[in-house]
CSV table of C-alpha atoms in Angstrom, one decimal:
chain,number,residue,atom,x,y,z
A,1286,MET,CA,20.9,34.6,70.9
A,1287,LYS,CA,20.0,37.6,73.0
A,1288,THR,CA,20.3,39.8,70.0
A,1289,ILE,CA,18.0,37.6,68.0
A,1290,LYS,CA,15.3,37.5,70.7
A,1291,LYS,CA,15.5,41.3,71.1
A,1292,THR,CA,15.2,41.9,67.4
A,1293,THR,CA,12.3,39.5,67.1
A,1294,SER,CA,10.5,41.2,69.9
A,1295,ILE,CA,10.9,44.5,68.1
A,1296,LEU,CA,9.6,42.8,64.9
A,1297,LEU,CA,6.5,41.6,66.6
A,1298,THR,CA,5.8,45.0,68.2
A,1299,PHE,CA,6.1,46.7,64.8
A,1300,ALA,CA,3.9,44.0,63.2
A,1301,VAL,CA,1.1,44.8,65.6
A,1302,ILE,CA,1.4,48.5,64.7
A,1303,ILE,CA,1.4,47.6,61.0
A,1304,SER,CA,-1.6,45.3,61.3
A,1305,VAL,CA,-3.6,48.1,62.9
A,1306,MET,CA,-2.6,50.6,60.2
A,1307,ILE,CA,-3.5,48.2,57.4
A,1308,ILE,CA,-7.0,47.5,58.6
A,1309,THR,CA,-7.8,51.2,59.1
A,1310,PRO,CA,-10.4,52.0,56.5
A,1311,ILE,CA,-9.7,54.5,53.7
A,1312,THR,CA,-11.9,57.6,53.9
A,1313,ALA,CA,-15.0,56.8,52.0
A,1314,ALA,CA,-16.4,59.2,49.4
A,1315,ALA,CA,-19.5,59.8,51.5
A,1316,SER,CA,-17.4,61.0,54.4
A,1317,LEU,CA,-15.4,63.6,52.5
A,1318,ASN,CA,-15.9,66.9,54.2
A,1319,PRO,CA,-15.6,70.0,52.0
A,1320,GLU,CA,-15.3,72.2,55.1
A,1321,ARG,CA,-11.9,70.6,55.8
A,1322,MET,CA,-10.6,70.3,52.3
A,1323,THR,CA,-9.6,72.7,49.5
A,1324,PHE,CA,-11.7,72.5,46.4
A,1325,GLU,CA,-8.9,70.7,44.5
A,1326,GLU,CA,-8.4,68.2,47.4
A,1327,TYR,CA,-12.1,67.5,47.4
A,1328,ILE,CA,-12.4,67.0,43.7
A,1329,VAL,CA,-9.3,64.7,43.5
A,1330,ALA,CA,-10.4,62.6,46.5
A,1331,SER,CA,-13.9,62.3,45.0
A,1332,LEU,CA,-12.6,61.2,41.6
A,1333,GLU,CA,-10.2,58.7,43.1
A,1334,SER,CA,-13.2,57.3,45.0
A,1335,PHE,CA,-15.3,57.0,41.8
A,1336,THR,CA,-18.0,59.3,43.2
A,1337,GLU,CA,-20.9,59.3,40.7
A,1338,ARG,CA,-22.4,62.7,41.8
A,1339,ILE,CA,-20.0,65.2,43.4
A,1340,GLU,CA,-21.7,67.9,45.5
A,1341,ILE,CA,-19.8,71.2,45.4
A,1342,GLY,CA,-22.5,73.7,46.4
A,1343,TYR,CA,-20.6,74.4,49.7
A,1344,TYR,CA,-17.7,75.9,47.7
A,1345,ILE,CA,-20.0,78.1,45.6
A,1346,ARG,CA,-22.0,79.4,48.5
A,1347,ASN,CA,-18.8,80.3,50.4
A,1348,ASN,CA,-16.9,82.0,47.6
A,1349,SER,CA,-18.3,85.4,46.7
A,1350,GLU,CA,-16.5,85.4,43.3
A,1351,TRP,CA,-18.0,82.1,42.3
A,1352,LEU,CA,-21.4,83.1,43.7
A,1353,ASN,CA,-21.4,86.3,41.6
A,1354,ARG,CA,-20.4,84.4,38.5
A,1355,GLY,CA,-23.2,82.0,39.2
A,1356,GLN,CA,-25.8,84.7,39.1
A,1357,ALA,CA,-25.1,85.3,35.4
A,1358,GLU,CA,-27.1,83.4,32.9
A,1359,GLY,CA,-28.9,81.4,35.5
A,1360,GLY,CA,-25.8,79.6,36.6
A,1361,HIS,CA,-24.8,78.4,33.2
A,1362,GLU,CA,-21.7,80.6,33.0
A,1363,LEU,CA,-20.4,79.2,36.3
A,1364,ALA,CA,-21.2,75.7,35.3
A,1365,ASN,CA,-19.4,76.1,32.0
A,1366,TRP,CA,-16.3,77.5,33.8
A,1367,LEU,CA,-16.2,74.7,36.3
A,1368,ILE,CA,-16.8,71.7,34.1
A,1369,SER,CA,-14.9,73.0,31.1
A,1370,GLY,CA,-12.1,75.0,32.8
A,1371,LEU,CA,-11.3,74.5,36.4
A,1372,ILE,CA,-12.1,70.8,36.9
A,1373,PRO,CA,-10.3,69.7,33.7
A,1374,TYR,CA,-7.3,71.8,34.9
A,1375,ILE,CA,-7.3,70.0,38.2
A,1376,ILE,CA,-7.4,66.6,36.4
A,1377,ASP,CA,-4.6,67.6,34.1
A,1378,ASN,CA,-2.5,68.6,37.1
A,1379,ASN,CA,-3.1,65.3,38.9
A,1380,PRO,CA,-1.9,62.7,36.4
A,1381,GLN,CA,-2.9,59.8,38.7
A,1382,LEU,CA,-6.5,60.6,37.7
A,1383,PHE,CA,-6.3,58.6,34.5
A,1384,ASN,CA,-9.6,56.9,35.4
A,1385,VAL,CA,-11.9,59.7,34.3
A,1386,ARG,CA,-12.6,61.8,31.2
A,1387,THR,CA,-12.4,65.6,31.4
A,1388,ALA,CA,-16.1,65.7,30.3
A,1389,PHE,CA,-18.7,66.4,33.0
A,1390,SER,CA,-22.4,67.1,33.3
A,1391,ALA,CA,-23.8,69.4,36.0
A,1392,ASN,CA,-27.1,70.1,37.8
A,1393,TRP,CA,-27.8,72.9,40.3
A,1394,VAL,CA,-30.5,74.8,42.1
A,1395,PHE,CA,-30.7,78.5,41.1
A,1396,PRO,CA,-30.3,81.1,42.5
A,1397,ASP,CA,-29.2,80.0,46.0
A,1398,PHE,CA,-27.1,77.0,44.9
A,1399,SER,CA,-28.3,74.9,47.8
A,1400,THR,CA,-27.1,72.1,45.7
A,1401,PHE,CA,-24.7,71.9,42.7
A,1402,THR,CA,-23.8,68.5,41.6
A,1403,ILE,CA,-21.3,67.5,38.9
A,1404,SER,CA,-21.3,64.0,37.4
A,1405,PRO,CA,-18.0,62.6,36.0
A,1406,GLU,CA,-17.6,60.0,33.3
A,1407,TYR,CA,-15.3,57.2,34.3
A,1408,ILE,CA,-13.5,55.1,31.7
A,1409,MET,CA,-12.8,52.0,33.9
A,1410,THR,CA,-14.1,50.2,37.0
A,1411,PRO,CA,-12.7,50.8,40.5
A,1412,ALA,CA,-11.1,47.4,40.4
A,1413,GLN,CA,-9.4,48.1,37.1
A,1414,TYR,CA,-8.2,51.4,38.4
A,1415,ALA,CA,-6.7,49.9,41.6
A,1416,ALA,CA,-4.7,47.4,39.5
A,1417,ASP,CA,-3.7,49.9,36.9
A,1418,LEU,CA,-2.7,52.5,39.5
A,1419,LYS,CA,-0.3,49.9,41.1
A,1420,THR,CA,1.2,49.2,37.6
A,1421,PHE,CA,1.5,53.0,37.0
A,1422,ASN,CA,3.2,53.6,40.4
A,1423,VAL,CA,5.7,50.8,39.9
A,1424,ALA,CA,6.6,52.1,36.4
A,1425,ALA,CA,7.0,55.7,37.7
A,1426,MET,CA,9.3,54.6,40.5
A,1427,GLN,CA,11.4,52.6,38.1
A,1428,VAL,CA,11.8,55.6,35.9
A,1429,LEU,CA,12.6,57.7,39.0
A,1430,ASN,CA,15.5,55.4,39.6
A,1431,LEU,CA,17.2,57.0,36.6
A,1432,VAL,CA,17.7,60.2,38.6
A,1433,ARG,CA,19.2,58.5,41.6
A,1434,ASP,CA,22.6,60.0,41.0
A,1435,ALA,CA,21.5,63.4,39.6
A,1436,ARG,CA,23.1,66.3,41.4
A,1437,ASN,CA,20.5,69.0,40.9
A,1438,ASP,CA,17.1,69.7,39.5
A,1439,PHE,CA,18.5,70.6,36.1
A,1440,GLU,CA,19.9,67.1,35.6
A,1441,LYS,CA,16.8,65.5,37.0
A,1442,ALA,CA,14.6,67.4,34.5
A,1443,LEU,CA,16.9,66.5,31.6
A,1444,ILE,CA,17.0,62.8,32.4
A,1445,LEU,CA,13.2,62.5,32.9
A,1446,HIS,CA,12.5,64.6,29.7
A,1447,ASN,CA,14.8,62.2,27.7
A,1448,TYR,CA,12.9,59.2,29.1
A,1449,VAL,CA,9.5,60.4,28.1
A,1450,VAL,CA,10.5,61.5,24.6
A,1451,LEU,CA,12.5,58.4,23.8
A,1452,ASN,CA,9.9,56.0,25.2
A,1453,THR,CA,6.6,57.4,23.9
A,1454,THR,CA,5.2,57.0,20.5
A,1455,TYR,CA,2.6,59.5,19.3
A,1456,ASP,CA,-0.8,58.1,18.8
A,1457,ASN,CA,-1.4,59.1,15.1
A,1458,ASP,CA,-4.4,56.9,14.8
A,1459,LEU,CA,-6.1,58.9,17.5
A,1460,LEU,CA,-5.2,62.2,15.8
A,1461,SER,CA,-6.7,60.8,12.6
A,1462,PHE,CA,-9.9,59.9,14.5
A,1463,TYR,CA,-10.2,63.5,15.7
A,1464,GLU,CA,-9.6,64.9,12.2
A,1465,ILE,CA,-12.5,62.9,11.0
A,1466,ASN,CA,-14.9,63.2,13.9
A,1467,GLY,CA,-13.9,66.5,15.5
A,1468,PHE,CA,-12.0,67.1,18.7
A,1469,GLN,CA,-15.1,67.0,20.8
A,1470,ALA,CA,-15.7,63.3,19.9
A,1471,ARG,CA,-15.1,60.7,22.6
A,1472,PRO,CA,-11.8,59.0,21.7
A,1473,PRO,CA,-11.5,55.3,21.2
A,1474,ARG,CA,-8.3,55.2,23.3
A,1475,PRO,CA,-8.8,57.8,26.1
A,1476,LEU,CA,-5.7,56.6,27.9
A,1477,SER,CA,-3.6,58.1,25.2
A,1478,HIS,CA,-4.6,61.4,26.8
A,1479,THR,CA,-3.1,60.4,30.1
A,1480,ALA,CA,0.3,59.8,31.9
A,1481,TYR,CA,-0.7,56.1,32.0
A,1482,GLY,CA,-0.8,56.1,28.2
A,1483,SER,CA,2.8,57.4,28.0
A,1484,LEU,CA,4.4,55.4,30.8
A,1485,ILE,CA,2.6,52.1,30.5
A,1486,ASN,CA,1.2,51.8,26.9
A,1487,LYS,CA,4.1,53.9,25.5
A,1488,LEU,CA,1.4,55.5,23.3
A,1489,ALA,CA,0.1,59.0,23.8
A,1490,VAL,CA,-0.9,62.3,22.3
A,1491,CYS,CA,0.4,65.7,23.5
A,1492,ASP,CA,-1.3,65.9,26.9
A,1493,GLY,CA,-0.3,62.3,27.6
A,1494,TYR,CA,3.4,63.2,27.0
A,1495,ALA,CA,3.0,66.3,29.2
A,1496,LYS,CA,1.2,64.6,32.1
A,1497,ALA,CA,3.7,61.8,32.2
A,1498,TYR,CA,6.6,64.3,32.3
A,1499,MET,CA,4.9,66.4,34.9
A,1500,HIS,CA,4.1,63.4,37.1
A,1501,LEU,CA,7.8,62.3,37.0
A,1502,LEU,CA,8.9,65.8,37.8
A,1503,LYS,CA,6.6,65.9,40.8
A,1504,LEU,CA,8.0,62.7,42.2
A,1505,ALA,CA,11.5,64.1,41.8
A,1506,GLY,CA,10.5,67.2,43.7
A,1507,ILE,CA,10.3,69.6,40.8
A,1508,GLU,CA,7.2,71.9,40.3
A,1509,SER,CA,5.5,72.1,36.9
A,1510,ARG,CA,2.1,72.8,35.4
A,1511,ILE,CA,0.2,71.8,32.3
A,1512,ALA,CA,0.0,74.6,29.7
A,1513,SER,CA,-2.5,74.4,26.9
A,1514,GLY,CA,-3.0,76.4,23.7
A,1515,ASN,CA,-3.0,76.2,20.0
A,1516,VAL,CA,-0.5,75.3,17.2
A,1517,ASP,CA,-0.6,74.9,13.5
A,1518,GLY,CA,-3.6,77.1,12.7
A,1519,GLY,CA,-5.7,76.5,15.8
A,1520,ILE,CA,-5.1,72.8,16.7
A,1521,SER,CA,-5.3,72.3,20.4
A,1522,HIS,CA,-2.1,71.3,22.1
A,1523,ALA,CA,-0.6,70.7,25.5
A,1524,TRP,CA,2.9,71.0,27.0
A,1525,ILE,CA,4.3,71.9,30.4
A,1526,ILE,CA,5.8,74.9,32.3
A,1527,ILE,CA,8.5,74.0,34.8
A,1528,TYR,CA,9.9,75.9,37.7
A,1529,LEU,CA,13.7,75.6,37.7
A,1530,ASP,CA,16.3,77.6,39.6
A,1531,GLY,CA,13.9,80.4,40.4
A,1532,SER,CA,12.3,80.9,37.0
A,1533,TRP,CA,9.5,79.3,34.9
A,1534,TYR,CA,10.2,77.8,31.5
A,1535,HIS,CA,8.3,76.0,28.7
A,1536,ILE,CA,9.1,72.4,27.7
A,1537,ASP,CA,7.2,70.6,25.0
A,1538,PRO,CA,8.1,66.9,25.1
A,1539,THR,CA,5.9,66.1,22.1
A,1540,TRP,CA,7.5,68.6,19.8
A,1541,ASN,CA,11.0,67.5,21.1
A,1542,ASP,CA,10.1,64.1,19.6
A,1543,PRO,CA,11.1,65.0,16.0
A,1544,ASP,CA,9.4,62.0,14.5
A,1545,PRO,CA,6.8,61.0,17.0
A,1546,THR,CA,5.3,58.3,14.8
A,1547,GLY,CA,7.7,55.9,16.3
A,1548,ASN,CA,9.7,55.4,13.0
A,1549,SER,CA,12.8,57.3,14.3
A,1550,HIS,CA,14.1,55.2,17.2
A,1551,GLY,CA,16.2,57.2,19.7
A,1552,SER,CA,15.5,60.5,18.0
A,1553,ILE,CA,15.3,63.6,20.2
A,1554,ILE,CA,15.8,67.4,19.9
A,1555,TYR,CA,15.8,70.3,22.3
A,1556,ASP,CA,14.3,73.1,20.3
A,1557,TYR,CA,11.4,73.3,22.8
A,1558,TYR,CA,13.3,72.6,26.0
A,1559,LEU,CA,13.6,75.3,28.7
A,1560,VAL,CA,12.5,78.1,26.4
A,1561,ASN,CA,10.8,81.4,27.4
A,1562,GLY,CA,7.4,82.8,26.5
A,1563,ASN,CA,8.7,84.8,23.5
A,1564,GLU,CA,10.5,81.7,22.1
A,1565,ILE,CA,7.6,79.3,22.5
A,1566,GLY,CA,5.2,82.0,21.2
A,1567,LYS,CA,6.7,81.7,17.7
A,1568,THR,CA,4.8,78.4,17.3
A,1569,HIS,CA,2.5,78.0,20.3
A,1570,PHE,CA,-0.4,80.5,20.6
A,1571,ASN,CA,-3.2,81.4,23.0
A,1572,TRP,CA,-1.5,79.4,25.8
A,1573,GLU,CA,-2.9,79.5,29.3
A,1574,TRP,CA,-1.8,78.4,32.7
A,1575,ALA,CA,-1.9,79.5,36.4
A,1576,THR,CA,-0.8,83.1,36.0
A,1577,ALA,CA,-3.0,84.6,38.7
A,1578,ASP,CA,-0.1,85.3,41.0
A,1579,GLY,CA,1.9,87.1,38.4
A,1580,ARG,CA,4.3,84.3,37.4
A,1581,THR,CA,6.1,84.9,34.1
A,1582,THR,CA,8.2,82.9,31.6
A,1583,ASN,CA,10.6,85.6,30.5
A,1584,SER,CA,14.0,84.2,31.5
A,1585,THR,CA,16.7,84.0,28.8
A,1586,THR,CA,19.0,81.8,30.9
A,1587,PHE,CA,18.8,78.8,28.5
A,1588,SER,CA,18.2,80.7,25.3
A,1589,ASN,CA,21.6,79.8,23.9
A,1590,ALA,CA,22.3,76.8,26.0
A,1591,PHE,CA,24.7,74.0,24.9
A,1592,PHE,CA,21.9,71.5,24.3
A,1593,ARG,CA,20.3,73.5,21.5
A,1594,SER,CA,22.6,72.0,18.8
A,1595,ALA,CA,22.2,68.4,20.0
A,1596,LYS,CA,21.3,65.8,17.4
A,1597,SER,CA,21.0,63.0,20.0
A,1598,ALA,CA,20.0,62.6,23.6
A,1599,VAL,CA,22.1,64.8,26.0
A,1600,VAL,CA,23.6,62.4,28.5
A,1601,ILE,CA,25.5,62.9,31.8
A,1602,LEU,CA,28.8,61.4,32.9
A,1603,ASP,CA,30.6,62.8,36.0
A,1604,ASP,CA,30.9,66.6,35.5
A,1605,TYR,CA,30.2,66.6,31.8
A,1606,PHE,CA,27.2,66.6,29.5
A,1607,TYR,CA,27.7,64.8,26.2
A,1608,TRP,CA,25.7,64.8,22.9
A,1609,LEU,CA,26.1,64.2,19.1
A,1610,GLU,CA,26.3,66.7,16.3
A,1611,TYR,CA,27.1,66.1,12.6
A,1612,ASP,CA,28.8,68.3,10.0
A,1613,TYR,CA,28.2,67.1,6.4
A,1614,GLY,CA,28.9,70.5,4.8
A,1615,ASP,CA,27.8,70.7,1.2
A,1616,LYS,CA,28.1,67.0,0.6
A,1617,ILE,CA,28.6,63.8,2.5
A,1618,GLU,CA,32.2,62.7,1.8
A,1619,ARG,CA,33.6,59.2,2.4
A,1620,GLY,CA,36.7,59.0,4.7
A,1621,VAL,CA,35.6,62.1,6.7
A,1622,ASP,CA,34.8,62.1,10.4
A,1623,ASN,CA,31.6,63.9,10.0
A,1624,ASN,CA,29.9,62.9,13.3
A,1625,LEU,CA,31.1,64.5,16.5
A,1626,ILE,CA,30.7,63.7,20.2
A,1627,LYS,CA,30.6,67.0,22.1
A,1628,SER,CA,31.1,67.7,25.8
A,1629,TYR,CA,30.1,70.6,28.0
A,1630,ASN,CA,31.4,71.3,31.5
A,1631,MET,CA,28.8,73.1,33.6
A,1632,SER,CA,31.4,74.5,36.0
A,1633,THR,CA,33.7,76.0,33.4
A,1634,GLY,CA,31.2,76.6,30.6
A,1635,ARG,CA,33.6,74.9,28.1
A,1636,THR,CA,32.4,73.0,25.1
A,1637,GLU,CA,34.7,70.8,23.1
A,1638,THR,CA,34.7,67.8,20.6
A,1639,VAL,CA,36.0,64.7,22.4
A,1640,HIS,CA,35.6,62.2,19.6
A,1641,SER,CA,34.7,62.1,15.9
A,1642,PHE,CA,33.8,59.3,13.6
A,1643,GLU,CA,32.6,58.5,10.1
A,1644,ALA,CA,29.0,57.5,9.6
A,1645,ILE,CA,27.1,57.4,6.3
A,1646,TRP,CA,23.6,56.2,5.7
A,1647,TYR,CA,23.6,55.3,2.0
A,1648,ALA,CA,20.4,55.6,0.0
A,1649,GLY,CA,19.1,53.6,-3.0
A,1650,GLY,CA,21.5,50.7,-2.6
A,1651,THR,CA,24.5,52.8,-3.7
A,1652,GLU,CA,27.0,51.9,-1.0
A,1653,ASN,CA,29.4,50.1,-3.4
A,1654,ASN,CA,28.9,52.5,-6.3
A,1655,ASN,CA,30.6,55.7,-7.3
A,1656,PRO,CA,28.9,58.1,-7.5
A,1657,TYR,CA,26.8,57.4,-4.5
A,1658,THR,CA,23.9,59.0,-2.7
A,1659,ALA,CA,23.3,59.2,1.1
A,1660,TRP,CA,20.7,60.5,3.5
A,1661,PRO,CA,21.7,64.0,4.6
A,1662,VAL,CA,21.1,63.2,8.3
A,1663,SER,CA,22.9,61.5,11.1
A,1664,ARG,CA,20.9,58.7,12.9
A,1665,SER,CA,23.5,57.8,15.5
A,1666,GLY,CA,22.3,57.4,19.0
A,1667,LEU,CA,24.2,58.2,22.3
A,1668,ALA,CA,23.9,56.8,25.8
A,1669,ALA,CA,25.9,56.7,29.0
A,1670,TYR,CA,26.4,53.8,31.3
A,1671,ASN,CA,29.0,52.8,34.0
A,1672,GLY,CA,31.5,55.5,33.0
A,1673,LEU,CA,31.4,54.9,29.2
A,1674,LEU,CA,29.6,56.5,26.3
A,1675,TYR,CA,27.9,54.2,23.8
A,1676,PHE,CA,27.1,55.3,20.3
A,1677,SER,CA,26.0,53.8,17.0
A,1678,THR,CA,27.3,54.3,13.5
A,1679,ALA,CA,25.5,53.0,10.4
A,1680,LYS,CA,26.9,49.5,10.9
A,1681,GLU,CA,28.0,49.0,14.5
A,1682,ILE,CA,27.7,50.0,18.1
A,1683,LEU,CA,30.8,51.2,19.9
A,1684,SER,CA,31.8,52.4,23.4
A,1685,PHE,CA,34.0,55.4,24.1
A,1686,ASP,CA,35.9,56.1,27.3
A,1687,PRO,CA,36.0,59.9,27.7
A,1688,VAL,CA,38.9,59.6,30.2
A,1689,THR,CA,41.3,57.5,28.2
A,1690,GLY,CA,39.9,58.1,24.7
A,1691,ALA,CA,39.6,54.3,24.1
A,1692,VAL,CA,37.1,53.1,21.5
A,1693,GLU,CA,35.8,49.6,21.4
A,1694,THR,CA,33.4,47.7,19.3
A,1695,VAL,CA,30.4,46.5,21.3
A,1696,HIS,CA,28.1,44.9,18.7
A,1697,VAL,CA,28.1,44.4,15.0
A,1698,PRO,CA,24.7,43.3,13.6
A,1699,ALA,CA,24.7,40.8,10.7
A,1700,ASN,CA,23.8,41.6,7.1
A,1701,LEU,CA,24.1,45.4,7.2
A,1702,GLY,CA,24.9,47.6,4.2
A,1703,GLY,CA,25.7,46.0,0.9
A,1704,THR,CA,23.0,45.3,-1.7
A,1705,GLY,CA,20.4,45.1,1.1
A,1706,ASN,CA,21.2,48.6,2.1
A,1707,ARG,CA,20.2,48.0,5.7
A,1708,PHE,CA,21.7,50.2,8.4
A,1709,ILE,CA,21.4,51.1,12.1
A,1710,PHE,CA,19.0,54.0,12.3
A,1711,GLY,CA,19.2,55.1,15.9
A,1712,MET,CA,19.7,53.4,19.3
A,1713,THR,CA,18.7,53.8,23.0
A,1714,MET,CA,20.1,52.3,26.1
A,1715,HIS,CA,18.6,51.3,29.5
A,1716,GLU,CA,21.2,50.2,31.9
A,1717,GLU,CA,23.1,47.4,30.1
A,1718,LYS,CA,20.5,46.8,27.4
A,1719,ILE,CA,20.9,48.5,24.1
A,1720,THR,CA,18.0,48.7,21.6
A,1721,TYR,CA,18.7,49.7,18.1
A,1722,SER,CA,16.7,49.9,14.8
A,1723,VAL,CA,17.7,48.3,11.5
A,1724,LYS,CA,16.0,49.4,8.3
A,1725,THR,CA,16.7,50.7,4.8
A,1726,GLU,CA,15.7,54.3,5.0
A,1727,PRO,CA,14.8,56.9,7.7
A,1728,ASN,CA,11.0,56.9,7.2
A,1729,ALA,CA,10.6,53.1,7.1
A,1730,SER,CA,9.1,51.4,10.1
A,1731,ASP,CA,11.6,50.5,12.8
A,1732,ASN,CA,12.7,46.9,13.2
A,1733,LEU,CA,14.1,46.8,16.7
A,1734,PHE,CA,16.7,44.5,18.2
A,1735,THR,CA,18.2,44.4,21.8
A,1736,VAL,CA,21.6,43.4,22.9
A,1737,SER,CA,23.0,43.4,26.5
A,1738,VAL,CA,26.4,44.8,27.4
A,1739,ALA,CA,28.3,42.5,29.8
A,1740,LEU,CA,29.2,45.0,32.5
A,1741,ALA,CA,28.4,44.8,36.2
A,1742,ASP,CA,26.3,47.5,37.7
A,1743,SER,CA,27.2,49.5,40.8
A,1744,PRO,CA,26.5,47.5,43.9
A,1745,GLN,CA,23.7,48.8,46.1
A,1746,SER,CA,23.7,48.6,49.9
A,1747,ASN,CA,21.0,46.4,51.5
A,1748,THR,CA,21.9,47.3,55.1
A,1749,PHE,CA,18.9,48.2,57.2
A,1750,THR,CA,18.2,48.8,60.8
A,1751,THR,CA,15.0,49.2,62.9
A,1752,ALA,CA,15.5,52.9,62.5
A,1753,ASP,CA,14.8,52.5,58.8
A,1754,ALA,CA,11.5,50.8,59.6
A,1755,LEU,CA,10.6,53.6,62.0
A,1756,VAL,CA,11.2,56.1,59.2
A,1757,VAL,CA,8.9,54.2,56.9
A,1758,LEU,CA,6.2,53.9,59.6
A,1759,ARG,CA,6.4,57.7,60.4
A,1760,TYR,CA,6.1,58.4,56.6
A,1761,GLY,CA,3.0,56.2,56.4
A,1762,ALA,CA,1.5,58.1,59.3
A,1763,GLY,CA,2.2,61.4,57.6
A,1764,LEU,CA,4.8,62.5,60.3
A,1765,ASN,CA,7.7,62.9,57.9
A,1766,THR,CA,8.7,63.1,54.3
A,1767,LEU,CA,11.1,61.1,52.2
A,1768,THR,CA,13.7,62.1,49.6
A,1769,VAL,CA,13.7,60.6,46.1
A,1770,GLU,CA,16.6,58.4,47.2
A,1771,GLN,CA,14.8,57.2,50.3
A,1772,ARG,CA,11.6,56.4,48.3
A,1773,LEU,CA,13.7,54.2,46.0
A,1774,ARG,CA,15.6,52.6,48.8
A,1775,TYR,CA,12.5,51.8,50.9
A,1776,ASP,CA,10.2,50.5,48.1
A,1777,LEU,CA,11.3,46.9,48.8
A,1778,ASN,CA,8.2,45.1,47.4
A,1779,GLY,CA,8.4,47.1,44.2
A,1780,ASP,CA,4.8,48.3,44.2
A,1781,GLY,CA,5.8,51.9,43.4
A,1782,ALA,CA,4.9,53.2,46.9
A,1783,VAL,CA,6.5,53.3,50.4
A,1784,THR,CA,4.0,51.7,52.8
A,1785,THR,CA,3.9,49.8,56.1
A,1786,ALA,CA,4.4,46.6,54.0
A,1787,ASP,CA,7.9,47.8,53.3
A,1788,ALA,CA,8.5,48.5,57.0
A,1789,LEU,CA,7.6,44.9,57.7
A,1790,ILE,CA,10.1,43.7,55.1
A,1791,ILE,CA,12.8,45.8,56.7
A,1792,LEU,CA,12.1,44.4,60.1
A,1793,ARG,CA,12.2,40.8,58.7
A,1794,ILE,CA,15.6,41.6,57.2
A,1795,VAL,CA,16.8,43.0,60.5
A,1796,ALA,CA,15.6,39.9,62.3
A,1797,GLY,CA,17.4,37.6,59.8
A,1798,VAL,CA,14.1,36.2,58.5
A,1799,LEU,CA,14.7,37.6,55.0
A,1800,ASN,CA,17.9,37.9,53.1
């Protein structure tokens, strides 16, 4: 009884602190002080506050380089650089700013710049943004849960890259709109240019892919930047540059989606993953990013990495990376194990084939005929869960135990093959749920089905103390930081953020009020 009273007393004390913190008003846009904020901080805070006219004259008057630039062409050169270069760059590198277009207008007083006002164009209301931001944060934290057991930044970057590529469909309709109306036209779906488009709508164009990946990397503690340039004869394009193990590398999640139309479920490549400037420069031109401090992308560490030959997602189990390759040679022969599950041990650098199987995707209804024809590609998918590898053939989904070598059938869809010529064309897996595509040919639209694997997940500890609540409160007050694991553990209400509300839940658990 004494223990309960003491705990309840602590709960009430913390509740008072929490109530005070909750009612503390958020800084209003009008009270933003440029003298105490960097230019980027000021712009981000203003856009998050839906400021209609953002006054930036202070920064121009107190920056000799900007002031000198402003004297040219009556201030137009400075204005063009700010609203077409620097501010869009800031928006790109703050993916939570999906509430605003990267198109601005500007007004200023020349030549003293006593005032210089920029006017954003918002694409939603503050109320919509507040609701969508919560949804966005929850989704991001759920994805971040995938890297809970990752041992290093390399594994985190790989897992998050796979998620973005495998769960985003390229918005081809938006691309067609630009081809007709020009790339300066206002898009009918501006969210496809944002991280929200990728993570929530599962629909994005190149900068949406890039911003989503960059946002997830940031949450995982990995630095990255948006890169922009041209591909295919001058088409504008965006990807990211990532800082990993002391060097910068290019990753293009859009181009690592080999058929981004969404008609190739579970398909992924690594041709544009952790490549250097010379390698990306063969297809990507005129690219720019923050190079003012002399950063370069010339490392060759991953130029011949094990994942280059992967024809499936590269997945992780224990100390090994696994992926699929296929070897059809000059022709696709029946009775030949032409699909291979490969493994790589990062510690030893050893690559080997751990399992092989036959998989043929027949074409033209010729499965029961001789001669026969077949698609010259493998469309098997690979995933890892609870110590097992899961993979698909043309007609079934199986599991493989890399320790014992045991293979078991997990699921056999009905009415595959035969005269209907329907086969499994790719699969993905999220925890125990497997999603696979059934269709007649590779370029047909995916017809998706989901099946659950009956395996128990690893138990998670729910033991909390008042010390945990204090950690959360100190985090909310800006007095400490949290690791990825702590953010996942303490987000008890599932709103995608760690706040004082989570601290109150912890204290209720400690007091025995909540289970």
